[in-house]
């Protein structure tokens, strides 16, 4: 057996929940929490040692959502506008994104959401941050 697999075998019981596709809502929520913590740690730093783990956890969550939720083909901005409309929010109601100028640029497609904003929107609307990616 190759050395890497032998090492994985030794740590697998400790990491299997983090590196396996979730098959229940409980496992899914646990992965969402892990992704949230990884976003806090890694942010936009693609060279961070945990960046590949953040990507892997995001992919596992995406696979679960693809299989268990109706996926709406919409851009992050369309999703944001939908949540704003559903909650009766105006630009002033989402200061998490920044100044009114920043919010306006985001809503008009002139600026993309960053990791901090995506995380804040997930918390505000009580949804997975992945819906804004």
mmCIF file with all atom_site columns, C-alpha atoms in Angstrom, residues 4-132:
data_model
loop_
_atom_site.group_PDB
_atom_site.id
_atom_site.type_symbol
_atom_site.label_atom_id
_atom_site.label_alt_id
_atom_site.label_comp_id
_atom_site.label_asym_id
_atom_site.label_entity_id
_atom_site.label_seq_id
_atom_site.pdbx_PDB_ins_code
_atom_site.Cartn_x
_atom_site.Cartn_y
_atom_site.Cartn_z
_atom_site.occupancy
_atom_site.B_iso_or_equiv
_atom_site.pdbx_formal_charge
_atom_site.auth_seq_id
_atom_site.auth_comp_id
_atom_site.auth_asym_id
_atom_site.auth_atom_id
_atom_site.pdbx_PDB_model_num
ATOM 1   C CA . UNK A 1 4   ? -0.076  8.222  1.715   1.00 0.00 ? 4   UNK A CA 1
ATOM 2   C CA . UNK A 1 5   ? -2.904  5.698  1.943   1.00 0.00 ? 5   UNK A CA 1
ATOM 3   C CA . UNK A 1 6   ? -1.372  4.189  5.054   1.00 0.00 ? 6   UNK A CA 1
ATOM 4   C CA . UNK A 1 7   ? -1.290  7.639  6.675   1.00 0.00 ? 7   UNK A CA 1
ATOM 5   C CA . UNK A 1 8   ? -4.901  8.289  5.658   1.00 0.00 ? 8   UNK A CA 1
ATOM 6   C CA . UNK A 1 9   ? -5.980  4.959  7.096   1.00 0.00 ? 9   UNK A CA 1
ATOM 7   C CA . UNK A 1 10  ? -4.521  6.000  10.447  1.00 0.00 ? 10  UNK A CA 1
ATOM 8   C CA . UNK A 1 11  ? -6.354  9.345  10.625  1.00 0.00 ? 11  UNK A CA 1
ATOM 9   C CA . UNK A 1 12  ? -9.522  8.432  8.701   1.00 0.00 ? 12  UNK A CA 1
ATOM 10  C CA . UNK A 1 13  ? -11.710 7.785  11.775  1.00 0.00 ? 13  UNK A CA 1
ATOM 11  C CA . UNK A 1 14  ? -10.966 11.338 12.936  1.00 0.00 ? 14  UNK A CA 1
ATOM 12  C CA . UNK A 1 15  ? -11.619 13.083 9.594   1.00 0.00 ? 15  UNK A CA 1
ATOM 13  C CA . UNK A 1 16  ? -14.179 10.929 7.783   1.00 0.00 ? 16  UNK A CA 1
ATOM 14  C CA . UNK A 1 17  ? -17.141 13.136 8.758   1.00 0.00 ? 17  UNK A CA 1
ATOM 15  C CA . UNK A 1 18  ? -15.349 16.159 7.300   1.00 0.00 ? 18  UNK A CA 1
ATOM 16  C CA . UNK A 1 19  ? -14.307 14.444 4.082   1.00 0.00 ? 19  UNK A CA 1
ATOM 17  C CA . UNK A 1 20  ? -17.385 12.391 3.182   1.00 0.00 ? 20  UNK A CA 1
ATOM 18  C CA . UNK A 1 21  ? -20.520 13.328 1.261   1.00 0.00 ? 21  UNK A CA 1
ATOM 19  C CA . UNK A 1 22  ? -23.248 13.946 3.849   1.00 0.00 ? 22  UNK A CA 1
ATOM 20  C CA . UNK A 1 23  ? -26.210 11.566 3.790   1.00 0.00 ? 23  UNK A CA 1
ATOM 21  C CA . UNK A 1 24  ? -28.368 13.285 6.394   1.00 0.00 ? 24  UNK A CA 1
ATOM 22  C CA . UNK A 1 25  ? -29.418 16.788 7.321   1.00 0.00 ? 25  UNK A CA 1
ATOM 23  C CA . UNK A 1 26  ? -27.333 16.513 10.496  1.00 0.00 ? 26  UNK A CA 1
ATOM 24  C CA . UNK A 1 27  ? -24.177 15.643 8.540   1.00 0.00 ? 27  UNK A CA 1
ATOM 25  C CA . UNK A 1 28  ? -24.947 18.424 6.046   1.00 0.00 ? 28  UNK A CA 1
ATOM 26  C CA . UNK A 1 29  ? -25.283 21.020 8.791   1.00 0.00 ? 29  UNK A CA 1
ATOM 27  C CA . UNK A 1 30  ? -22.032 19.829 10.356  1.00 0.00 ? 30  UNK A CA 1
ATOM 28  C CA . UNK A 1 31  ? -20.256 20.364 7.028   1.00 0.00 ? 31  UNK A CA 1
ATOM 29  C CA . UNK A 1 32  ? -21.829 23.825 6.678   1.00 0.00 ? 32  UNK A CA 1
ATOM 30  C CA . UNK A 1 33  ? -20.422 24.738 10.077  1.00 0.00 ? 33  UNK A CA 1
ATOM 31  C CA . UNK A 1 34  ? -17.002 23.402 9.059   1.00 0.00 ? 34  UNK A CA 1
ATOM 32  C CA . UNK A 1 35  ? -17.131 25.434 5.835   1.00 0.00 ? 35  UNK A CA 1
ATOM 33  C CA . UNK A 1 36  ? -18.045 28.536 7.807   1.00 0.00 ? 36  UNK A CA 1
ATOM 34  C CA . UNK A 1 37  ? -15.014 28.040 10.059  1.00 0.00 ? 37  UNK A CA 1
ATOM 35  C CA . UNK A 1 38  ? -12.769 27.389 7.064   1.00 0.00 ? 38  UNK A CA 1
ATOM 36  C CA . UNK A 1 39  ? -13.993 30.582 5.390   1.00 0.00 ? 39  UNK A CA 1
ATOM 37  C CA . UNK A 1 40  ? -13.104 32.477 8.569   1.00 0.00 ? 40  UNK A CA 1
ATOM 38  C CA . UNK A 1 41  ? -9.631  30.937 8.570   1.00 0.00 ? 41  UNK A CA 1
ATOM 39  C CA . UNK A 1 42  ? -8.787  30.912 4.852   1.00 0.00 ? 42  UNK A CA 1
ATOM 40  C CA . UNK A 1 43  ? -10.741 33.861 3.465   1.00 0.00 ? 43  UNK A CA 1
ATOM 41  C CA . UNK A 1 44  ? -9.606  34.650 -0.098  1.00 0.00 ? 44  UNK A CA 1
ATOM 42  C CA . UNK A 1 45  ? -6.061  33.328 0.426   1.00 0.00 ? 45  UNK A CA 1
ATOM 43  C CA . UNK A 1 46  ? -5.724  30.615 -2.228  1.00 0.00 ? 46  UNK A CA 1
ATOM 44  C CA . UNK A 1 47  ? -2.236  29.783 -0.907  1.00 0.00 ? 47  UNK A CA 1
ATOM 45  C CA . UNK A 1 48  ? -3.470  29.081 2.626   1.00 0.00 ? 48  UNK A CA 1
ATOM 46  C CA . UNK A 1 49  ? -2.661  25.474 3.612   1.00 0.00 ? 49  UNK A CA 1
ATOM 47  C CA . UNK A 1 50  ? -6.366  24.816 4.295   1.00 0.00 ? 50  UNK A CA 1
ATOM 48  C CA . UNK A 1 51  ? -7.621  26.281 0.996   1.00 0.00 ? 51  UNK A CA 1
ATOM 49  C CA . UNK A 1 52  ? -7.826  22.831 -0.673  1.00 0.00 ? 52  UNK A CA 1
ATOM 50  C CA . UNK A 1 53  ? -9.800  21.518 2.300   1.00 0.00 ? 53  UNK A CA 1
ATOM 51  C CA . UNK A 1 54  ? -12.205 24.466 2.046   1.00 0.00 ? 54  UNK A CA 1
ATOM 52  C CA . UNK A 1 55  ? -12.708 23.677 -1.645  1.00 0.00 ? 55  UNK A CA 1
ATOM 53  C CA . UNK A 1 56  ? -13.264 19.978 -0.902  1.00 0.00 ? 56  UNK A CA 1
ATOM 54  C CA . UNK A 1 57  ? -15.815 20.665 1.843   1.00 0.00 ? 57  UNK A CA 1
ATOM 55  C CA . UNK A 1 58  ? -17.587 23.113 -0.474  1.00 0.00 ? 58  UNK A CA 1
ATOM 56  C CA . UNK A 1 59  ? -17.753 20.439 -3.172  1.00 0.00 ? 59  UNK A CA 1
ATOM 57  C CA . UNK A 1 60  ? -19.178 17.882 -0.724  1.00 0.00 ? 60  UNK A CA 1
ATOM 58  C CA . UNK A 1 61  ? -21.858 20.366 0.344   1.00 0.00 ? 61  UNK A CA 1
ATOM 59  C CA . UNK A 1 62  ? -22.629 21.148 -3.286  1.00 0.00 ? 62  UNK A CA 1
ATOM 60  C CA . UNK A 1 63  ? -23.058 17.446 -4.070  1.00 0.00 ? 63  UNK A CA 1
ATOM 61  C CA . UNK A 1 64  ? -25.508 17.031 -1.168  1.00 0.00 ? 64  UNK A CA 1
ATOM 62  C CA . UNK A 1 65  ? -27.457 20.122 -2.215  1.00 0.00 ? 65  UNK A CA 1
ATOM 63  C CA . UNK A 1 66  ? -27.590 18.973 -5.844  1.00 0.00 ? 66  UNK A CA 1
ATOM 64  C CA . UNK A 1 67  ? -29.105 15.670 -4.721  1.00 0.00 ? 67  UNK A CA 1
ATOM 65  C CA . UNK A 1 68  ? -31.435 17.001 -2.029  1.00 0.00 ? 68  UNK A CA 1
ATOM 66  C CA . UNK A 1 69  ? -32.524 20.512 -2.957  1.00 0.00 ? 69  UNK A CA 1
ATOM 67  C CA . UNK A 1 70  ? -34.088 22.066 -5.993  1.00 0.00 ? 70  UNK A CA 1
ATOM 68  C CA . UNK A 1 71  ? -31.317 24.036 -7.631  1.00 0.00 ? 71  UNK A CA 1
ATOM 69  C CA . UNK A 1 72  ? -32.336 27.334 -9.123  1.00 0.00 ? 72  UNK A CA 1
ATOM 70  C CA . UNK A 1 73  ? -30.150 28.534 -11.950 1.00 0.00 ? 73  UNK A CA 1
ATOM 71  C CA . UNK A 1 74  ? -29.551 32.093 -10.791 1.00 0.00 ? 74  UNK A CA 1
ATOM 72  C CA . UNK A 1 75  ? -26.571 34.367 -10.344 1.00 0.00 ? 75  UNK A CA 1
ATOM 73  C CA . UNK A 1 76  ? -25.488 35.366 -6.827  1.00 0.00 ? 76  UNK A CA 1
ATOM 74  C CA . UNK A 1 77  ? -26.932 38.839 -7.437  1.00 0.00 ? 77  UNK A CA 1
ATOM 75  C CA . UNK A 1 78  ? -30.281 37.401 -8.537  1.00 0.00 ? 78  UNK A CA 1
ATOM 76  C CA . UNK A 1 79  ? -30.332 35.284 -5.393  1.00 0.00 ? 79  UNK A CA 1
ATOM 77  C CA . UNK A 1 80  ? -29.550 38.349 -3.272  1.00 0.00 ? 80  UNK A CA 1
ATOM 78  C CA . UNK A 1 81  ? -32.296 40.362 -4.966  1.00 0.00 ? 81  UNK A CA 1
ATOM 79  C CA . UNK A 1 82  ? -34.735 37.485 -4.391  1.00 0.00 ? 82  UNK A CA 1
ATOM 80  C CA . UNK A 1 83  ? -33.955 37.347 -0.657  1.00 0.00 ? 83  UNK A CA 1
ATOM 81  C CA . UNK A 1 84  ? -34.180 41.119 -0.393  1.00 0.00 ? 84  UNK A CA 1
ATOM 82  C CA . UNK A 1 85  ? -37.610 41.116 -2.045  1.00 0.00 ? 85  UNK A CA 1
ATOM 83  C CA . UNK A 1 86  ? -38.857 38.181 0.073   1.00 0.00 ? 86  UNK A CA 1
ATOM 84  C CA . UNK A 1 87  ? -37.828 40.010 3.244   1.00 0.00 ? 87  UNK A CA 1
ATOM 85  C CA . UNK A 1 88  ? -38.941 43.475 2.122   1.00 0.00 ? 88  UNK A CA 1
ATOM 86  C CA . UNK A 1 89  ? -35.358 44.771 2.321   1.00 0.00 ? 89  UNK A CA 1
ATOM 87  C CA . UNK A 1 90  ? -33.904 47.788 0.605   1.00 0.00 ? 90  UNK A CA 1
ATOM 88  C CA . UNK A 1 91  ? -30.228 48.576 0.137   1.00 0.00 ? 91  UNK A CA 1
ATOM 89  C CA . UNK A 1 92  ? -30.213 50.237 3.552   1.00 0.00 ? 92  UNK A CA 1
ATOM 90  C CA . UNK A 1 93  ? -31.209 46.939 5.174   1.00 0.00 ? 93  UNK A CA 1
ATOM 91  C CA . UNK A 1 94  ? -28.019 45.140 4.139   1.00 0.00 ? 94  UNK A CA 1
ATOM 92  C CA . UNK A 1 95  ? -25.179 47.201 5.627   1.00 0.00 ? 95  UNK A CA 1
ATOM 93  C CA . UNK A 1 96  ? -23.200 43.944 5.868   1.00 0.00 ? 96  UNK A CA 1
ATOM 94  C CA . UNK A 1 97  ? -22.195 44.507 2.260   1.00 0.00 ? 97  UNK A CA 1
ATOM 95  C CA . UNK A 1 98  ? -20.672 47.926 2.871   1.00 0.00 ? 98  UNK A CA 1
ATOM 96  C CA . UNK A 1 99  ? -21.608 51.491 2.022   1.00 0.00 ? 99  UNK A CA 1
ATOM 97  C CA . UNK A 1 100 ? -24.652 52.364 -0.076  1.00 0.00 ? 100 UNK A CA 1
ATOM 98  C CA . UNK A 1 101 ? -22.314 52.861 -3.031  1.00 0.00 ? 101 UNK A CA 1
ATOM 99  C CA . UNK A 1 102 ? -20.883 49.360 -2.635  1.00 0.00 ? 102 UNK A CA 1
ATOM 100 C CA . UNK A 1 103 ? -24.358 47.831 -2.262  1.00 0.00 ? 103 UNK A CA 1
ATOM 101 C CA . UNK A 1 104 ? -25.515 49.667 -5.382  1.00 0.00 ? 104 UNK A CA 1
ATOM 102 C CA . UNK A 1 105 ? -22.503 48.449 -7.382  1.00 0.00 ? 105 UNK A CA 1
ATOM 103 C CA . UNK A 1 106 ? -23.150 44.865 -6.253  1.00 0.00 ? 106 UNK A CA 1
ATOM 104 C CA . UNK A 1 107 ? -26.837 44.989 -7.116  1.00 0.00 ? 107 UNK A CA 1
ATOM 105 C CA . UNK A 1 108 ? -26.047 46.508 -10.526 1.00 0.00 ? 108 UNK A CA 1
ATOM 106 C CA . UNK A 1 109 ? -23.471 43.825 -11.321 1.00 0.00 ? 109 UNK A CA 1
ATOM 107 C CA . UNK A 1 110 ? -20.508 46.194 -11.264 1.00 0.00 ? 110 UNK A CA 1
ATOM 108 C CA . UNK A 1 111 ? -18.924 44.488 -8.273  1.00 0.00 ? 111 UNK A CA 1
ATOM 109 C CA . UNK A 1 112 ? -18.863 40.861 -7.141  1.00 0.00 ? 112 UNK A CA 1
ATOM 110 C CA . UNK A 1 113 ? -19.563 39.636 -3.635  1.00 0.00 ? 113 UNK A CA 1
ATOM 111 C CA . UNK A 1 114 ? -16.466 38.787 -1.603  1.00 0.00 ? 114 UNK A CA 1
ATOM 112 C CA . UNK A 1 115 ? -16.078 35.973 0.929   1.00 0.00 ? 115 UNK A CA 1
ATOM 113 C CA . UNK A 1 116 ? -16.839 38.195 3.937   1.00 0.00 ? 116 UNK A CA 1
ATOM 114 C CA . UNK A 1 117 ? -20.008 39.514 2.313   1.00 0.00 ? 117 UNK A CA 1
ATOM 115 C CA . UNK A 1 118 ? -21.121 36.030 1.250   1.00 0.00 ? 118 UNK A CA 1
ATOM 116 C CA . UNK A 1 119 ? -20.688 34.732 4.783   1.00 0.00 ? 119 UNK A CA 1
ATOM 117 C CA . UNK A 1 120 ? -22.573 37.712 6.234   1.00 0.00 ? 120 UNK A CA 1
ATOM 118 C CA . UNK A 1 121 ? -25.453 37.233 3.776   1.00 0.00 ? 121 UNK A CA 1
ATOM 119 C CA . UNK A 1 122 ? -25.675 33.538 4.660   1.00 0.00 ? 122 UNK A CA 1
ATOM 120 C CA . UNK A 1 123 ? -26.048 34.459 8.327   1.00 0.00 ? 123 UNK A CA 1
ATOM 121 C CA . UNK A 1 124 ? -28.489 37.299 7.640   1.00 0.00 ? 124 UNK A CA 1
ATOM 122 C CA . UNK A 1 125 ? -30.810 35.183 5.508   1.00 0.00 ? 125 UNK A CA 1
ATOM 123 C CA . UNK A 1 126 ? -30.144 31.946 7.442   1.00 0.00 ? 126 UNK A CA 1
ATOM 124 C CA . UNK A 1 127 ? -29.016 30.006 4.372   1.00 0.00 ? 127 UNK A CA 1
ATOM 125 C CA . UNK A 1 128 ? -25.836 28.304 3.253   1.00 0.00 ? 128 UNK A CA 1
ATOM 126 C CA . UNK A 1 129 ? -23.304 30.876 2.023   1.00 0.00 ? 129 UNK A CA 1
ATOM 127 C CA . UNK A 1 130 ? -22.975 28.611 -1.018  1.00 0.00 ? 130 UNK A CA 1
ATOM 128 C CA . UNK A 1 131 ? -26.229 30.038 -2.447  1.00 0.00 ? 131 UNK A CA 1
ATOM 129 C CA . UNK A 1 132 ? -24.375 33.302 -3.079  1.00 0.00 ? 132 UNK A CA 1
#
